[in-house]
């Protein structure tokens, strides 16, 4: 899944609380409503970019995110996601009972060196499977088969 961008307001709030108010990362996370990991990532990125509070220059949201997160920020149009064809993975798993998600991921990583990690691959695969419409197509000639559904009290199939 693509990593969500942290909004400019949140970045500025994290910098203000930590630099101006002198709060610890844990307290900043609690006060800003962000995870501790996000606070840590923003503060490390700001230090790497040489950003101090208050910001001397006016930055647009795009520029601030680029400076804080660098080029590692994954955008929603990420090419790694476009290369995933879970239909093929699922079909292969149905044909070969020994093919696991781990093996499918290893094949994917062999082709895409900078592709998703195993846990993200599994998460995306589960999301894809959840969105699929499950159908059961049965073709019968007229009069060849009859299906009866009934409910009998006290009888469980």
GROMACS .gro file of C-alpha atoms in nm:
model
  157
    1UNK     CA    1   0.000   0.000   0.000
    2UNK     CA    2   0.119   0.346  -0.072
    3UNK     CA    3   0.241   0.539   0.224
    4UNK     CA    4   0.006   0.826   0.304
    5UNK     CA    5   0.146   1.176   0.289
    6UNK     CA    6   0.159   1.361   0.619
    7UNK     CA    7  -0.030   1.688   0.584
    8UNK     CA    8   0.161   2.015   0.604
    9UNK     CA    9  -0.034   2.119   0.914
   10UNK     CA   10   0.073   1.802   1.095
   11UNK     CA   11   0.439   1.849   0.997
   12UNK     CA   12   0.435   2.208   1.120
   13UNK     CA   13   0.255   2.109   1.439
   14UNK     CA   14   0.507   1.832   1.512
   15UNK     CA   15   0.800   2.069   1.456
   16UNK     CA   16   0.642   2.340   1.673
   17UNK     CA   17   0.558   2.107   1.961
   18UNK     CA   18   0.901   1.946   1.964
   19UNK     CA   19   1.125   2.247   1.891
   20UNK     CA   20   0.926   2.536   2.042
   21UNK     CA   21   0.750   2.363   2.331
   22UNK     CA   22   1.031   2.114   2.401
   23UNK     CA   23   0.799   1.815   2.424
   24UNK     CA   24   0.931   1.460   2.392
   25UNK     CA   25   0.842   1.261   2.081
   26UNK     CA   26   0.593   1.054   2.278
   27UNK     CA   27   0.415   1.366   2.408
   28UNK     CA   28   0.420   1.523   2.061
   29UNK     CA   29   0.259   1.208   1.921
   30UNK     CA   30  -0.014   1.220   2.185
   31UNK     CA   31  -0.075   1.594   2.139
   32UNK     CA   32  -0.079   1.589   1.758
   33UNK     CA   33  -0.277   1.268   1.717
   34UNK     CA   34  -0.001   1.106   1.510
   35UNK     CA   35   0.180   0.780   1.569
   36UNK     CA   36   0.518   0.783   1.738
   37UNK     CA   37   0.670   0.650   1.415
   38UNK     CA   38   0.531   0.942   1.215
   39UNK     CA   39   0.666   1.193   1.466
   40UNK     CA   40   1.007   1.025   1.458
   41UNK     CA   41   1.008   1.018   1.076
   42UNK     CA   42   0.912   1.387   1.050
   43UNK     CA   43   1.175   1.498   1.304
   44UNK     CA   44   1.450   1.291   1.143
   45UNK     CA   45   1.356   1.421   0.798
   46UNK     CA   46   1.346   1.781   0.920
   47UNK     CA   47   1.689   1.743   1.083
   48UNK     CA   48   1.829   1.586   0.764
   49UNK     CA   49   1.684   1.874   0.558
   50UNK     CA   50   1.818   2.134   0.804
   51UNK     CA   51   1.474   2.270   0.892
   52UNK     CA   52   1.450   2.461   1.220
   53UNK     CA   53   1.152   2.606   1.399
   54UNK     CA   54   1.022   2.861   1.310
   55UNK     CA   55   1.070   2.805   0.939
   56UNK     CA   56   1.265   3.092   0.786
   57UNK     CA   57   1.117   3.058   0.440
   58UNK     CA   58   0.767   3.006   0.310
   59UNK     CA   59   0.740   2.654   0.166
   60UNK     CA   60   0.454   2.503  -0.029
   61UNK     CA   61   0.309   2.175   0.094
   62UNK     CA   62   0.483   1.985  -0.187
   63UNK     CA   63   0.821   2.144  -0.111
   64UNK     CA   64   0.791   2.079   0.262
   65UNK     CA   65   0.700   1.715   0.211
   66UNK     CA   66   0.982   1.672  -0.041
   67UNK     CA   67   1.235   1.822   0.200
   68UNK     CA   68   1.112   1.627   0.502
   69UNK     CA   69   1.049   1.289   0.337
   70UNK     CA   70   1.279   1.312   0.036
   71UNK     CA   71   1.232   1.100  -0.273
   72UNK     CA   72   1.140   0.791  -0.071
   73UNK     CA   73   0.778   0.900  -0.041
   74UNK     CA   74   0.559   0.657  -0.232
   75UNK     CA   75   0.285   0.818  -0.436
   76UNK     CA   76  -0.054   0.660  -0.508
   77UNK     CA   77   0.041   0.610  -0.874
   78UNK     CA   78   0.336   0.395  -0.770
   79UNK     CA   79   0.460   0.170  -1.049
   80UNK     CA   80   0.509  -0.119  -0.807
   81UNK     CA   81   0.133  -0.143  -0.756
   82UNK     CA   82   0.070  -0.138  -1.130
   83UNK     CA   83   0.301  -0.437  -1.173
   84UNK     CA   84   0.100  -0.649  -0.930
   85UNK     CA   85  -0.144  -0.880  -1.104
   86UNK     CA   86  -0.317  -1.065  -0.825
   87UNK     CA   87  -0.549  -1.235  -1.073
   88UNK     CA   88  -0.249  -1.425  -1.207
   89UNK     CA   89  -0.117  -1.500  -0.858
   90UNK     CA   90  -0.455  -1.632  -0.748
   91UNK     CA   91  -0.499  -1.844  -1.062
   92UNK     CA   92  -0.150  -1.992  -1.016
   93UNK     CA   93  -0.227  -2.069  -0.651
   94UNK     CA   94  -0.546  -2.249  -0.755
   95UNK     CA   95  -0.357  -2.460  -1.011
   96UNK     CA   96  -0.065  -2.547  -0.785
   97UNK     CA   97  -0.150  -2.642  -0.427
   98UNK     CA   98   0.216  -2.607  -0.324
   99UNK     CA   99   0.238  -2.242  -0.429
  100UNK     CA  100   0.219  -2.026  -0.118
  101UNK     CA  101   0.191  -1.652  -0.076
  102UNK     CA  102   0.557  -1.650   0.028
  103UNK     CA  103   0.666  -1.823  -0.295
  104UNK     CA  104   0.446  -1.590  -0.503
  105UNK     CA  105   0.608  -1.291  -0.329
  106UNK     CA  106   0.958  -1.431  -0.394
  107UNK     CA  107   0.874  -1.461  -0.765
  108UNK     CA  108   0.745  -1.103  -0.762
  109UNK     CA  109   1.062  -0.975  -0.590
  110UNK     CA  110   1.282  -1.164  -0.836
  111UNK     CA  111   1.130  -0.950  -1.112
  112UNK     CA  112   1.086  -0.628  -0.909
  113UNK     CA  113   1.395  -0.573  -0.698
  114UNK     CA  114   1.256  -0.264  -0.526
  115UNK     CA  115   0.906  -0.405  -0.497
  116UNK     CA  116   0.686  -0.438  -0.193
  117UNK     CA  117   0.803  -0.624   0.114
  118UNK     CA  118   0.637  -0.951   0.211
  119UNK     CA  119   0.395  -0.808   0.468
  120UNK     CA  120   0.274  -0.531   0.234
  121UNK     CA  121   0.239  -0.783  -0.051
  122UNK     CA  122   0.022  -1.005   0.174
  123UNK     CA  123  -0.184  -0.706   0.289
  124UNK     CA  124  -0.252  -0.598  -0.071
  125UNK     CA  125  -0.335  -0.956  -0.172
  126UNK     CA  126  -0.585  -0.988   0.116
  127UNK     CA  127  -0.744  -0.654   0.018
  128UNK     CA  128  -0.771  -0.770  -0.344
  129UNK     CA  129  -0.933  -1.098  -0.239
  130UNK     CA  130  -1.180  -0.915  -0.012
  131UNK     CA  131  -1.295  -0.695  -0.304
  132UNK     CA  132  -1.343  -0.985  -0.543
  133UNK     CA  133  -1.696  -1.098  -0.607
  134UNK     CA  134  -1.718  -1.468  -0.543
  135UNK     CA  135  -1.936  -1.652  -0.790
  136UNK     CA  136  -2.007  -2.015  -0.853
  137UNK     CA  137  -2.101  -2.085  -1.210
  138UNK     CA  138  -2.271  -2.417  -1.274
  139UNK     CA  139  -2.389  -2.511  -1.616
  140UNK     CA  140  -2.663  -2.772  -1.641
  141UNK     CA  141  -2.878  -2.892  -1.921
  142UNK     CA  142  -3.249  -2.846  -1.860
  143UNK     CA  143  -3.388  -3.132  -1.654
  144UNK     CA  144  -3.046  -3.284  -1.591
  145UNK     CA  145  -3.020  -3.184  -1.226
  146UNK     CA  146  -3.248  -3.057  -0.957
  147UNK     CA  147  -3.146  -2.862  -0.646
  148UNK     CA  148  -3.367  -2.846  -0.341
  149UNK     CA  149  -3.307  -2.619  -0.046
  150UNK     CA  150  -3.509  -2.686   0.262
  151UNK     CA  151  -3.496  -2.616   0.632
  152UNK     CA  152  -3.574  -2.891   0.880
  153UNK     CA  153  -3.601  -2.787   1.245
  154UNK     CA  154  -3.326  -2.943   1.456
  155UNK     CA  155  -3.131  -3.068   1.153
  156UNK     CA  156  -2.793  -2.916   1.067
  157UNK     CA  157  -2.593  -2.998   0.761
   0.00000   0.00000   0.00000
